[in-house]
Amino acid sequence: MNDSASRRVRVRAPELVGKGGWLNTGGQQYTLADLRGRIVILDFWTFCCINCLHVLDELRELEEKHRDTVVVIGVHSPKFVHEAEHQSVVDAVERYGVEHPVLDDPELATWKQYAVRAWPTLVVIDPEGYVVAQHAGEGHVHAIERLVEELEAEHGAKGTLRRGDGPYVAPEPEPTVLRFPGKALLLPSGNFLVSDTTRHQLVELAEDGESVVRRIGSGARGFADGPAGLASFNEPQGLALTGDGFVVVADTVNHALRRVGLASGEVTTLAGTGRQWMQGAPTSGPAREVALSSPWDVAVFGGEVWIAMAGVHQLWTYDPEADTVRVAAGTTNEGLVDGPGAEAWFAQPSGLAATEDRLWLADSETSALRWVDAGGAVHTAVGTGLFDFGHRDGEAGQALLQHPLGVTALPDGSVAVADTYNHALRRYDPATGEVTTLATDLREPSDAVLAGDDIVVVESARHRLTRLRLPEEAVRVEAVAHRTQRAATEVAPGRLRLDVIFQAPAGQKLDTRYGPSTRLLVSATPPELLLKGEGADSDLSRDLELDPAVAEGVLHVSAMAASCDDDPANEYPACHVHQQDWGVPVRLVEGASDRLPLVLAGLDEGEGR
């Protein structure tokens, strides 16, 4: 047994339990005993979470390369009420091209058994059924692959590795014209251009919103410029007309902006390198030399193309004159904070709509409608934070949305919101400060466009455009309020030891060549919860002091660690950034634990498990 194997902590893996059952297995139900002899990677995810979608993409190459030894299992653990619906999970698995078994765990039973605290979290189980690693956040696949290779060698030698086909069974494809469309655009011709996201294409539909005029993109996941039939996209989303016969496309999983000539169908790349932006990378510069991160929507505002950069909770801009990109608002911290652009916090901005003096945005993870003024300051119209959502009309300060993905400016100065997880179209009127419901019984609406006196809604999970009359009277619905299903963590009032667990992957060490290689940022909602310990520092452990007078709240923790290959002979070692943001709901209870461990990478041995 090698050194790293002998040092490894061995904790027996809890059973996989989920009330929703198994997907992508041809109807077969599985237990851990059925998977004995394979290396199992559990991916705790929820389909609203952009970091979870990043991890799905990171895992694809590892799954392919180690197909006969590794079984990846997605454990779907919902944040929003809508995500606990079984059909919604079925849709998401197809929508995002998940090609491994998924356990639908609507009651978070397995999440709790594995003491998971963050989306996404990856847990590695060895062929004998022991947990050998846990990683929170994204950017860990290189470390997991090295561990997989160690486990293959170790258990191959012991005779405990079983090779062969995995349990994945592909579902039958459905013959619809569109498949989980994302965004739509009304063209000058009166036709509609739709991002056919799951099929990696753009589709032009006639004025009826149904008849196909042409398809742009090969339909295969890829990143290639060229003529309409040869070019390729990777889960494209937002579309914006630039007024010169071109459309800008948010090519989400390619982390790029593409440009399509309407006359020719020719596709070129405007911005992005095809790689995902990570902390420490440039935040401005020549457009095709700066990495982007999951651009979800685009809109022309103030002479620039604004980008909803969902992957890093920011707004960026592309300047067509200078051919440059830059950060326009947001700090990369996830949450809801208004103010000057450089200080604002967003949470997966996913929909944009410009008027003359405002850029409206759907901030999905805070279930919020927000806007940017002409001076670049950020304001919130509807929404309170990461954990409050529902379907409630009335005065905007108490109204609730649920993970909206789209926003549309209406002729009277109000805005329509594609309230995705409420299956509704909502309206906010700045003149009255009121929120109303325009339509219900839509299925995951993700965008809407005006067409004359009608509004055409992208019904993403019904795979179609749906035309509605703009009603004069709002629909009346029963008010529903929700908080996220995650149980609050009970902690002792007063002193609380926060430990972020980070163990550099085998063969790597913390990179200290240019100063500290770790960073920890802590804040709280409400701010009064934290008497001591707020702010940024390089130490991954910190003593906090919680105010006993504040019964409950949320601790916001952002951690980063950089590790590099530990080989003195290598002049240019490969380096990796590990990063995760946690929003931990806490309840102050006398006698509860005075330590809060959060695993970034490794296993927490501080509790003597």
Coordinates of C-alpha atoms in Angstrom, one line a residue:
M1 CA 0.0 0.0 0.0
N2 CA 1.5 3.4 -0.9
D3 CA 1.9 6.3 1.6
S4 CA -1.2 8.2 0.6
A5 CA -3.3 5.0 0.9
S6 CA -2.0 4.2 4.3
R7 CA -2.7 7.7 5.5
R8 CA -6.2 7.7 4.2
V9 CA -9.0 7.9 6.8
R10 CA -11.6 5.2 6.2
V11 CA -15.2 6.0 7.1
R12 CA -18.0 3.5 6.1
A13 CA -20.2 5.1 3.4
P14 CA -23.9 5.5 4.5
E15 CA -26.5 3.9 2.3
L16 CA -28.0 5.9 -0.7
V17 CA -31.6 6.7 0.1
G18 CA -34.0 8.9 -2.0
K19 CA -37.8 9.0 -2.0
G20 CA -37.8 10.0 -5.7
G21 CA -35.9 6.8 -6.7
W22 CA -33.3 6.4 -9.5
L23 CA -33.1 8.0 -12.9
N24 CA -30.9 7.0 -15.9
T25 CA -30.8 3.3 -14.8
G26 CA -33.6 1.8 -17.0
G27 CA -35.8 1.5 -13.9
Q28 CA -33.3 -0.4 -11.8
Q29 CA -32.9 0.6 -8.1
Y30 CA -29.4 0.4 -6.6
T31 CA -27.7 0.1 -3.2
L32 CA -24.1 0.6 -2.4
A33 CA -23.6 -3.1 -2.1
D34 CA -24.6 -3.4 -5.8
L35 CA -21.7 -1.0 -6.6
R36 CA -19.0 -2.8 -4.5
G37 CA -15.8 -3.2 -6.5
R38 CA -16.3 0.1 -8.3
I39 CA -14.9 3.6 -7.4
V40 CA -18.1 5.6 -6.7
I41 CA -18.2 9.4 -6.9
L42 CA -21.3 11.0 -5.4
D43 CA -22.1 14.4 -6.8
F44 CA -24.5 16.2 -4.4
W45 CA -26.1 18.8 -6.7
T46 CA -29.3 20.7 -7.3
F47 CA -30.2 21.9 -10.8
C48 CA -30.7 25.6 -9.9
C49 CA -27.0 25.9 -8.9
I50 CA -24.5 27.2 -11.5
N51 CA -21.5 25.7 -9.6
C52 CA -23.3 22.3 -9.7
L53 CA -23.7 22.7 -13.5
H54 CA -19.9 23.6 -13.8
V55 CA -19.1 20.3 -11.9
L56 CA -21.3 18.3 -14.3
D57 CA -19.1 19.6 -17.1
E58 CA -15.9 19.0 -15.2
L59 CA -16.8 15.4 -14.6
R60 CA -17.5 14.5 -18.3
E61 CA -13.9 13.8 -19.2
L62 CA -13.2 11.8 -16.0
E63 CA -16.3 9.7 -16.6
E64 CA -15.2 8.9 -20.1
K65 CA -11.6 8.2 -19.3
H66 CA -12.4 5.9 -16.3
R67 CA -15.7 4.4 -17.6
D68 CA -14.9 0.8 -16.6
T69 CA -13.8 1.6 -13.0
V70 CA -15.7 4.7 -11.9
V71 CA -19.4 5.1 -11.3
V72 CA -20.6 8.7 -10.9
I73 CA -23.9 9.1 -9.1
G74 CA -25.7 12.4 -8.9
V75 CA -27.6 12.8 -5.6
H76 CA -30.1 15.4 -6.4
S77 CA -30.6 17.5 -3.2
P78 CA -33.1 20.3 -3.7
K79 CA -32.9 23.9 -2.5
F80 CA -36.2 25.2 -4.0
V81 CA -39.6 23.6 -3.5
H82 CA -39.9 23.2 -7.3
E83 CA -36.7 21.2 -7.3
A84 CA -38.3 18.6 -5.0
E85 CA -40.8 17.7 -7.7
H86 CA -39.8 14.4 -9.4
Q87 CA -40.7 15.5 -12.9
S88 CA -38.5 18.6 -12.5
V89 CA -35.5 16.4 -11.7
V90 CA -36.3 14.2 -14.7
D91 CA -36.4 17.3 -16.9
A92 CA -33.1 18.7 -15.4
V93 CA -31.3 15.4 -16.0
E94 CA -32.1 15.6 -19.7
R95 CA -31.8 19.4 -20.0
Y96 CA -28.1 19.3 -18.8
G97 CA -27.1 16.1 -20.6
V98 CA -26.4 14.2 -17.4
E99 CA -25.0 10.8 -18.5
H100 CA -24.8 8.9 -15.2
P101 CA -27.3 7.5 -12.7
V102 CA -29.1 10.1 -10.5
L103 CA -30.8 9.5 -7.2
D104 CA -33.7 11.8 -6.5
D105 CA -33.5 12.7 -2.8
P106 CA -36.3 15.3 -2.3
E107 CA -36.1 15.1 1.5
L108 CA -32.3 15.5 1.7
A109 CA -32.0 12.1 3.5
T110 CA -28.7 11.1 1.9
W111 CA -27.4 14.7 2.1
K112 CA -27.9 14.6 5.9
Q113 CA -26.3 11.1 6.2
Y114 CA -23.1 12.4 4.5
A115 CA -23.2 15.7 6.5
V116 CA -23.1 17.7 3.3
R117 CA -23.3 21.5 3.8
A118 CA -22.8 23.0 0.3
W119 CA -23.9 22.6 -3.3
P120 CA -22.0 21.1 -5.0
T121 CA -20.1 18.5 -2.9
L122 CA -18.3 15.5 -4.3
V123 CA -17.7 12.4 -2.2
V124 CA -15.4 9.6 -3.3
I125 CA -16.1 6.0 -2.1
D126 CA -13.5 3.3 -2.6
P127 CA -14.3 -0.2 -4.0
E128 CA -14.7 -1.6 -0.5
G129 CA -17.4 0.9 0.4
Y130 CA -15.5 3.5 2.5
V131 CA -15.5 7.3 2.1
V132 CA -12.0 8.4 1.2
A133 CA -12.4 12.1 0.2
Q134 CA -14.9 14.9 0.2
H135 CA -14.7 18.2 -1.8
A136 CA -17.0 21.2 -1.8
G137 CA -17.3 23.5 -4.7
E138 CA -15.8 23.3 -8.2
G139 CA -12.3 22.9 -9.6
H140 CA -11.5 19.6 -7.8
V141 CA -11.6 17.1 -10.6
H142 CA -7.9 17.1 -11.2
A143 CA -7.4 16.0 -7.5
I144 CA -10.2 13.4 -7.8
E145 CA -8.7 11.9 -10.9
R146 CA -5.3 11.5 -9.2
L147 CA -7.1 9.8 -6.3
V148 CA -9.0 7.5 -8.8
E149 CA -5.7 6.4 -10.3
E150 CA -4.3 5.6 -6.8
L151 CA -7.5 3.6 -6.0
E152 CA -7.3 1.8 -9.3
A153 CA -3.7 0.7 -8.6
E154 CA -4.3 -0.1 -4.9
H155 CA -7.5 -2.1 -5.3
G156 CA -6.3 -3.7 -8.6
A157 CA -3.4 -5.1 -6.6
K158 CA -5.7 -6.2 -3.7
G159 CA -8.1 -7.9 -6.1
T160 CA -11.0 -5.7 -4.8
L161 CA -11.5 -3.7 -8.1
R162 CA -14.3 -4.8 -10.4
R163 CA -14.1 -3.5 -14.0
G164 CA -17.0 -3.4 -16.5
D165 CA -20.0 -1.5 -17.7
G166 CA -21.7 0.9 -15.3
P167 CA -25.3 1.2 -14.4
Y168 CA -26.1 4.1 -16.7
V169 CA -28.9 3.6 -19.2
A170 CA -29.6 6.4 -21.7
P171 CA -33.3 7.5 -21.9
E172 CA -35.0 7.5 -25.3
P173 CA -34.7 10.8 -27.2
E174 CA -38.0 12.8 -27.7
P175 CA -38.9 14.1 -31.2
T176 CA -39.9 17.7 -30.3
V177 CA -39.0 20.7 -32.5
L178 CA -37.3 22.4 -29.5
R179 CA -35.7 20.7 -26.5
F180 CA -35.6 22.8 -23.3
P181 CA -35.3 26.2 -25.1
G182 CA -33.6 28.9 -23.0
K183 CA -34.2 32.4 -24.5
A184 CA -35.9 34.0 -27.5
L185 CA -35.6 37.1 -29.6
L186 CA -38.0 38.8 -32.0
L187 CA -36.2 39.4 -35.3
P188 CA -36.8 42.4 -37.6
S189 CA -38.6 40.0 -40.0
G190 CA -41.2 39.1 -37.4
N191 CA -39.7 35.6 -36.9
F192 CA -38.3 34.4 -33.6
L193 CA -34.8 33.2 -32.9
V194 CA -34.7 30.7 -30.0
S195 CA -31.7 29.2 -28.2
D196 CA -32.5 25.4 -28.4
T197 CA -30.2 24.9 -25.4
T198 CA -30.2 21.1 -24.9
R199 CA -29.7 20.5 -28.6
H200 CA -26.8 23.1 -28.8
Q201 CA -28.4 25.1 -31.6
L202 CA -30.2 28.3 -32.4
V203 CA -33.6 27.8 -34.2
E204 CA -35.3 30.4 -36.3
L205 CA -39.1 30.0 -36.1
A206 CA -41.7 31.7 -38.4
E207 CA -44.2 34.2 -37.0
D208 CA -46.4 31.4 -35.8
G209 CA -43.7 30.5 -33.3
E210 CA -43.9 26.8 -34.4
S211 CA -42.6 26.4 -38.0
V212 CA -38.9 25.9 -38.4
V213 CA -37.2 28.3 -40.9
R214 CA -33.6 27.2 -40.2
R215 CA -31.3 25.8 -37.6
I216 CA -27.9 27.4 -36.8
G217 CA -25.3 25.1 -35.3
S218 CA -24.5 21.4 -36.0
G219 CA -26.5 20.2 -33.0
A220 CA -23.4 18.6 -31.5
R221 CA -21.8 19.9 -28.3
G222 CA -18.7 21.8 -29.4
F223 CA -16.9 25.2 -29.9
A224 CA -16.3 25.9 -33.6
D225 CA -16.9 28.9 -35.8
G226 CA -18.0 28.8 -39.4
P227 CA -21.2 28.4 -41.5
A228 CA -24.5 27.7 -39.9
G229 CA -24.4 23.9 -40.5
L230 CA -20.8 23.4 -39.3
A231 CA -20.5 25.8 -36.3
S232 CA -21.1 24.5 -32.9
F233 CA -22.4 25.7 -29.5
N234 CA -22.5 24.3 -26.0
E235 CA -25.9 24.9 -24.2
P236 CA -26.4 28.5 -25.6
Q237 CA -28.8 30.8 -23.7
G238 CA -29.2 34.6 -24.1
L239 CA -29.6 36.4 -27.4
A240 CA -29.4 40.2 -28.2
L241 CA -29.8 42.0 -31.5
T242 CA -27.1 44.5 -32.1
G243 CA -28.9 46.5 -34.7
D244 CA -26.4 45.8 -37.5
G245 CA -27.8 42.5 -38.7
F246 CA -26.0 40.5 -36.0
V247 CA -27.1 38.6 -32.9
V248 CA -24.9 38.2 -29.9
V249 CA -25.2 34.8 -28.2
A250 CA -24.4 33.8 -24.6
D251 CA -22.7 30.5 -25.3
T252 CA -23.0 29.4 -21.7
V253 CA -21.0 26.2 -21.3
N254 CA -18.3 27.4 -23.8
H255 CA -17.9 30.4 -21.5
A256 CA -18.0 32.6 -24.6
L257 CA -20.0 35.3 -26.5
R258 CA -20.6 34.3 -30.1
R259 CA -21.9 36.4 -33.0
V260 CA -24.3 35.3 -35.7
G261 CA -24.9 37.1 -39.0
L262 CA -28.6 36.9 -39.7
A263 CA -28.2 37.1 -43.4
S264 CA -25.5 34.4 -43.7
G265 CA -25.9 32.3 -40.5
E266 CA -22.1 32.6 -40.1
V267 CA -20.9 32.1 -36.5
T268 CA -17.8 33.8 -35.1
T269 CA -16.5 34.2 -31.5
L270 CA -16.7 37.7 -30.0
A271 CA -15.4 37.1 -26.5
G272 CA -14.0 34.5 -24.2
T273 CA -11.3 31.8 -24.5
G274 CA -13.5 28.7 -24.2
R275 CA -12.1 28.2 -20.7
Q276 CA -13.9 29.2 -17.4
W277 CA -12.8 32.3 -15.5
M278 CA -11.3 31.4 -12.2
Q279 CA -10.2 33.6 -9.3
G280 CA -7.0 35.5 -10.0
A281 CA -7.6 35.7 -13.8
P282 CA -7.8 39.0 -15.6
T283 CA -11.1 40.9 -15.3
S284 CA -10.7 43.1 -18.3
G285 CA -8.8 43.3 -21.5
P286 CA -9.0 42.2 -25.2
A287 CA -12.3 40.3 -25.6
R288 CA -10.9 37.0 -26.9
E289 CA -8.0 36.9 -24.4
V290 CA -10.1 37.1 -21.2
A291 CA -11.9 34.1 -19.8
L292 CA -15.6 34.3 -19.0
S293 CA -17.8 32.2 -16.7
S294 CA -21.2 30.8 -17.8
P295 CA -22.7 33.9 -19.5
W296 CA -26.4 33.3 -19.3
D297 CA -28.0 36.4 -20.9
V298 CA -27.0 39.5 -22.9
A299 CA -28.6 42.9 -23.5
V300 CA -27.5 46.1 -25.2
F301 CA -27.5 49.0 -22.7
G302 CA -25.7 52.3 -22.9
G303 CA -23.9 51.4 -26.1
E304 CA -22.4 48.2 -24.7
V305 CA -23.4 44.5 -24.5
W306 CA -24.1 43.7 -20.9
I307 CA -23.5 40.1 -19.8
A308 CA -25.3 38.3 -17.0
M309 CA -22.2 36.3 -15.8
A310 CA -24.1 33.7 -13.8
G311 CA -20.9 31.6 -13.1
V312 CA -19.3 34.3 -10.9
H313 CA -22.3 36.3 -9.8
Q314 CA -21.3 39.5 -11.7
L315 CA -22.3 41.7 -14.6
W316 CA -19.7 42.2 -17.3
T317 CA -19.8 44.4 -20.4
Y318 CA -18.5 43.9 -23.9
D319 CA -17.5 47.1 -25.7
P320 CA -17.9 46.6 -29.5
E321 CA -15.9 49.8 -30.3
A322 CA -12.8 48.8 -28.3
D323 CA -13.4 45.0 -28.7
T324 CA -12.8 44.6 -24.9
V325 CA -14.6 43.1 -21.9
R326 CA -14.6 44.2 -18.3
V327 CA -16.4 43.6 -14.9
A328 CA -19.2 46.2 -14.6
A329 CA -20.7 45.2 -11.2
G330 CA -20.4 42.5 -8.6
T331 CA -17.6 41.2 -6.3
T332 CA -18.0 37.4 -7.1
N333 CA -19.5 37.0 -3.6
E334 CA -23.0 35.4 -3.8
G335 CA -25.8 37.3 -2.1
L336 CA -28.0 40.3 -2.3
V337 CA -26.3 43.6 -1.6
D338 CA -27.2 46.9 -3.3
G339 CA -25.0 50.0 -3.9
P340 CA -22.3 51.0 -6.3
G341 CA -21.5 48.4 -8.9
A342 CA -18.1 47.6 -7.4
E343 CA -19.7 46.8 -4.0
A344 CA -22.9 45.0 -5.1
W345 CA -23.5 41.2 -4.6
F346 CA -25.5 39.1 -7.0
A347 CA -26.5 35.5 -7.1
Q348 CA -26.6 33.9 -10.5
P349 CA -27.9 36.8 -12.6
S350 CA -29.7 35.0 -15.4
G351 CA -32.0 37.4 -17.3
L352 CA -31.5 40.9 -18.6
A353 CA -33.8 43.6 -20.2
A354 CA -32.8 47.1 -21.1
T355 CA -34.8 50.3 -21.2
E356 CA -33.5 53.8 -21.9
D357 CA -32.4 54.4 -18.3
R358 CA -32.5 51.0 -16.5
L359 CA -31.0 47.5 -17.0
W360 CA -33.4 45.1 -15.3
L361 CA -32.1 41.7 -14.2
A362 CA -33.5 38.5 -12.9
D363 CA -31.2 37.4 -10.0
S364 CA -32.2 33.8 -9.8
E365 CA -30.7 32.4 -6.6
T366 CA -32.0 35.3 -4.5
S367 CA -35.4 35.0 -6.2
A368 CA -35.0 38.7 -6.9
L369 CA -35.8 41.4 -9.5
R370 CA -33.1 44.0 -9.5
W371 CA -31.9 46.9 -11.7
V372 CA -28.9 48.9 -12.6
D373 CA -29.2 52.7 -13.1
A374 CA -27.4 54.8 -15.8
G375 CA -24.7 55.5 -13.2
G376 CA -24.0 51.8 -12.6
A377 CA -25.5 51.6 -9.1
V378 CA -27.5 48.4 -8.3
H379 CA -31.0 48.4 -6.7
T380 CA -33.5 45.7 -5.7
A381 CA -37.2 45.9 -6.5
V382 CA -38.3 42.4 -5.3
G383 CA -36.4 39.9 -3.2
T384 CA -34.7 39.6 0.2
G385 CA -31.9 37.0 -0.1
L386 CA -30.8 33.5 -0.8
F387 CA -33.2 31.6 1.4
D388 CA -36.6 33.3 1.0
F389 CA -38.9 32.5 -1.9
G390 CA -42.5 31.8 -2.8
H391 CA -45.4 33.1 -4.8
R392 CA -46.8 36.2 -3.2
D393 CA -48.2 39.2 -4.9
G394 CA -48.8 42.7 -3.4
E395 CA -46.4 45.4 -2.2
A396 CA -42.9 44.7 -3.6
G397 CA -41.2 44.7 -0.2
Q398 CA -43.1 41.6 0.8
A399 CA -43.7 40.0 -2.6
L400 CA -42.0 36.7 -3.4
L401 CA -40.6 35.0 -6.5
Q402 CA -39.0 31.6 -7.0
H403 CA -35.8 31.4 -9.0
P404 CA -36.7 33.7 -11.9
L405 CA -34.6 33.3 -15.1
G406 CA -36.0 36.0 -17.4
V407 CA -37.2 39.6 -17.5
T408 CA -39.0 41.6 -20.2
A409 CA -39.6 45.4 -20.4
L410 CA -43.2 46.2 -21.1
P411 CA -44.5 49.3 -23.0
D412 CA -46.0 51.0 -19.9
G413 CA -42.7 51.0 -18.0
S414 CA -43.4 47.9 -16.0
V415 CA -41.6 44.6 -16.4
A416 CA -42.7 41.0 -16.8
V417 CA -40.7 38.4 -14.9
A418 CA -40.4 34.8 -16.1
D419 CA -40.9 33.3 -12.6
T420 CA -39.4 30.0 -13.5
Y421 CA -39.9 27.7 -10.5
N422 CA -43.4 29.1 -9.9
H423 CA -44.4 28.3 -13.5
A424 CA -45.8 31.8 -13.8
L425 CA -45.4 35.1 -15.5
R426 CA -45.3 38.0 -13.0
R427 CA -45.3 41.8 -13.3
Y428 CA -43.7 44.5 -11.3
D429 CA -44.9 48.1 -11.8
P430 CA -42.3 50.7 -10.6
A431 CA -45.0 53.4 -10.6
T432 CA -47.1 51.6 -7.9
G433 CA -44.5 49.3 -6.3
E434 CA -46.9 46.4 -6.8
V435 CA -46.2 42.8 -7.9
T436 CA -49.0 40.9 -9.7
T437 CA -49.4 37.7 -11.6
L438 CA -50.0 37.8 -15.3
A439 CA -50.3 34.1 -16.1
T440 CA -50.0 30.7 -14.4
D441 CA -49.8 27.1 -15.6
L442 CA -46.7 27.7 -17.6
R443 CA -43.9 25.1 -17.3
E444 CA -40.6 26.5 -16.2
P445 CA -40.8 29.8 -18.3
S446 CA -37.3 31.1 -18.8
D447 CA -37.9 34.1 -21.0
A448 CA -40.5 36.2 -22.8
V449 CA -40.6 38.6 -25.8
L450 CA -43.1 41.2 -26.9
A451 CA -44.8 40.6 -30.2
G452 CA -47.4 43.3 -31.0
D453 CA -50.1 43.1 -28.3
D454 CA -49.0 39.7 -27.2
I455 CA -46.2 38.3 -25.0
V456 CA -44.6 35.1 -26.2
V457 CA -43.2 33.0 -23.4
V458 CA -40.4 30.4 -23.7
E459 CA -42.0 27.5 -21.9
S460 CA -38.7 25.7 -21.4
A461 CA -40.0 22.4 -19.9
R462 CA -42.9 22.2 -22.4
H463 CA -40.3 22.7 -25.2
R464 CA -42.3 25.4 -27.0
L465 CA -43.1 29.1 -27.3
T466 CA -46.5 30.0 -25.9
R467 CA -48.4 33.2 -27.0
L468 CA -50.4 35.1 -24.4
R469 CA -52.5 38.2 -24.6
L470 CA -51.1 40.9 -22.3
P471 CA -54.0 40.9 -19.8
E472 CA -55.3 44.1 -18.4
E473 CA -56.3 42.5 -15.1
A474 CA -53.7 40.5 -13.2
V475 CA -54.5 36.9 -12.3
R476 CA -55.2 36.4 -8.6
V477 CA -53.3 33.6 -6.9
E478 CA -53.1 32.3 -3.3
A479 CA -50.0 33.6 -1.6
V480 CA -47.3 31.0 -0.7
A481 CA -44.1 31.7 1.1
H482 CA -41.2 29.3 1.5
R483 CA -37.8 29.0 3.0
T484 CA -35.1 26.7 1.7
Q485 CA -35.5 23.1 3.0
R486 CA -32.1 22.9 4.5
A487 CA -32.3 22.5 8.3
A488 CA -30.4 25.2 10.3
T489 CA -27.2 24.1 11.9
E490 CA -27.5 24.5 15.7
V491 CA -24.4 26.3 17.2
A492 CA -23.6 27.7 20.6
P493 CA -24.0 31.4 21.1
G494 CA -20.8 33.3 21.9
R495 CA -17.5 31.9 20.6
L496 CA -17.7 29.7 17.5
R497 CA -14.6 28.1 15.9
L498 CA -14.9 28.1 12.1
D499 CA -12.6 25.6 10.5
V500 CA -12.4 25.3 6.7
I501 CA -10.8 21.9 6.0
F502 CA -8.4 21.9 3.1
Q503 CA -5.9 19.2 2.4
A504 CA -3.8 19.7 -0.8
P505 CA -4.3 16.8 -3.2
A506 CA -1.6 14.1 -3.3
G507 CA 1.5 15.4 -5.0
Q508 CA 0.6 19.0 -4.5
K509 CA 1.3 21.7 -1.9
L510 CA -0.1 25.1 -1.0
D511 CA 1.4 27.7 -3.4
T512 CA 3.1 30.3 -1.3
R513 CA 5.5 31.7 -3.9
Y514 CA 3.6 35.0 -4.2
G515 CA 2.3 35.3 -0.6
P516 CA -0.6 33.6 1.2
S517 CA -2.3 30.9 -0.9
T518 CA -5.5 30.8 1.1
R519 CA -8.3 33.3 1.7
L520 CA -11.3 33.3 4.0
L521 CA -14.1 35.9 3.8
V522 CA -16.9 35.8 6.4
S523 CA -20.1 37.9 6.8
A524 CA -23.6 37.3 8.2
T525 CA -27.3 38.0 7.6
P526 CA -28.4 39.9 9.6
P527 CA -25.0 41.6 10.1
E528 CA -25.8 41.9 13.9
L529 CA -25.3 38.1 14.2
L530 CA -21.5 38.5 14.1
L531 CA -20.0 40.5 17.0
K532 CA -16.5 39.4 15.9
G533 CA -14.9 37.7 13.0
E534 CA -16.3 39.5 10.0
G535 CA -14.1 40.3 7.0
A536 CA -11.2 38.7 5.0
D537 CA -8.0 37.1 6.1
S538 CA -5.6 34.4 4.9
D539 CA -6.1 31.9 7.7
L540 CA -8.7 29.1 7.0
S541 CA -9.6 28.9 10.7
R542 CA -11.2 31.8 12.6
D543 CA -12.8 32.5 16.0
L544 CA -16.2 34.1 15.5
E545 CA -18.4 35.6 18.2
L546 CA -22.1 35.2 17.7
D547 CA -24.6 37.6 19.4
P548 CA -26.8 35.6 21.8
A549 CA -29.6 38.2 21.3
V550 CA -29.9 37.1 17.6
A551 CA -31.7 33.8 17.5
E552 CA -30.9 32.7 14.0
G553 CA -29.4 33.9 10.7
V554 CA -27.0 32.9 7.9
L555 CA -23.2 32.8 8.0
H556 CA -21.7 33.6 4.5
V557 CA -18.3 31.9 4.2
S558 CA -16.1 32.2 1.1
A559 CA -12.9 30.2 1.0
M560 CA -10.1 29.9 -1.6
A561 CA -6.9 27.8 -1.6
A562 CA -4.3 27.5 -4.4
S563 CA -2.2 24.4 -4.7
C564 CA 0.6 23.5 -7.1
D565 CA 2.5 20.3 -8.2
D566 CA 5.1 19.5 -5.6
D567 CA 8.0 18.7 -7.8
P568 CA 11.2 20.8 -7.3
A569 CA 12.5 19.7 -10.7
N570 CA 9.5 21.2 -12.5
E571 CA 10.2 24.9 -13.2
Y572 CA 6.6 25.5 -14.2
P573 CA 4.3 23.5 -11.9
A574 CA 0.6 23.1 -12.7
C575 CA -1.5 25.1 -10.2
H576 CA -5.2 24.8 -9.3
V577 CA -7.6 27.1 -7.4
H578 CA -10.1 25.5 -5.1
Q579 CA -13.0 27.7 -4.1
Q580 CA -16.4 27.5 -2.5
D581 CA -19.0 29.8 -1.1
W582 CA -21.2 28.6 1.7
G583 CA -24.5 30.1 3.0
V584 CA -25.0 28.2 6.3
P585 CA -28.3 28.8 8.1
V586 CA -27.6 28.7 11.8
R587 CA -29.7 28.6 15.0
L588 CA -28.2 29.7 18.3
V589 CA -28.9 27.1 21.0
E590 CA -27.2 26.9 24.4
G591 CA -25.1 23.7 24.8
A592 CA -24.8 23.2 21.0
S593 CA -21.5 22.7 19.2
D594 CA -19.0 25.6 19.4
R595 CA -17.2 24.4 16.2
L596 CA -18.4 24.7 12.6
P597 CA -16.3 22.6 10.2
L598 CA -16.7 23.2 6.4
V599 CA -14.9 20.9 4.1
L600 CA -13.3 22.5 1.1
A601 CA -11.2 19.4 0.3
G602 CA -10.3 16.4 2.4
L603 CA -12.1 14.9 5.4
D604 CA -12.8 16.5 8.7
E605 CA -11.0 14.6 11.4
G606 CA -11.6 17.2 14.1
E607 CA -14.8 15.6 15.4
G608 CA -13.3 12.2 15.8
R609 CA -15.7 10.5 13.4

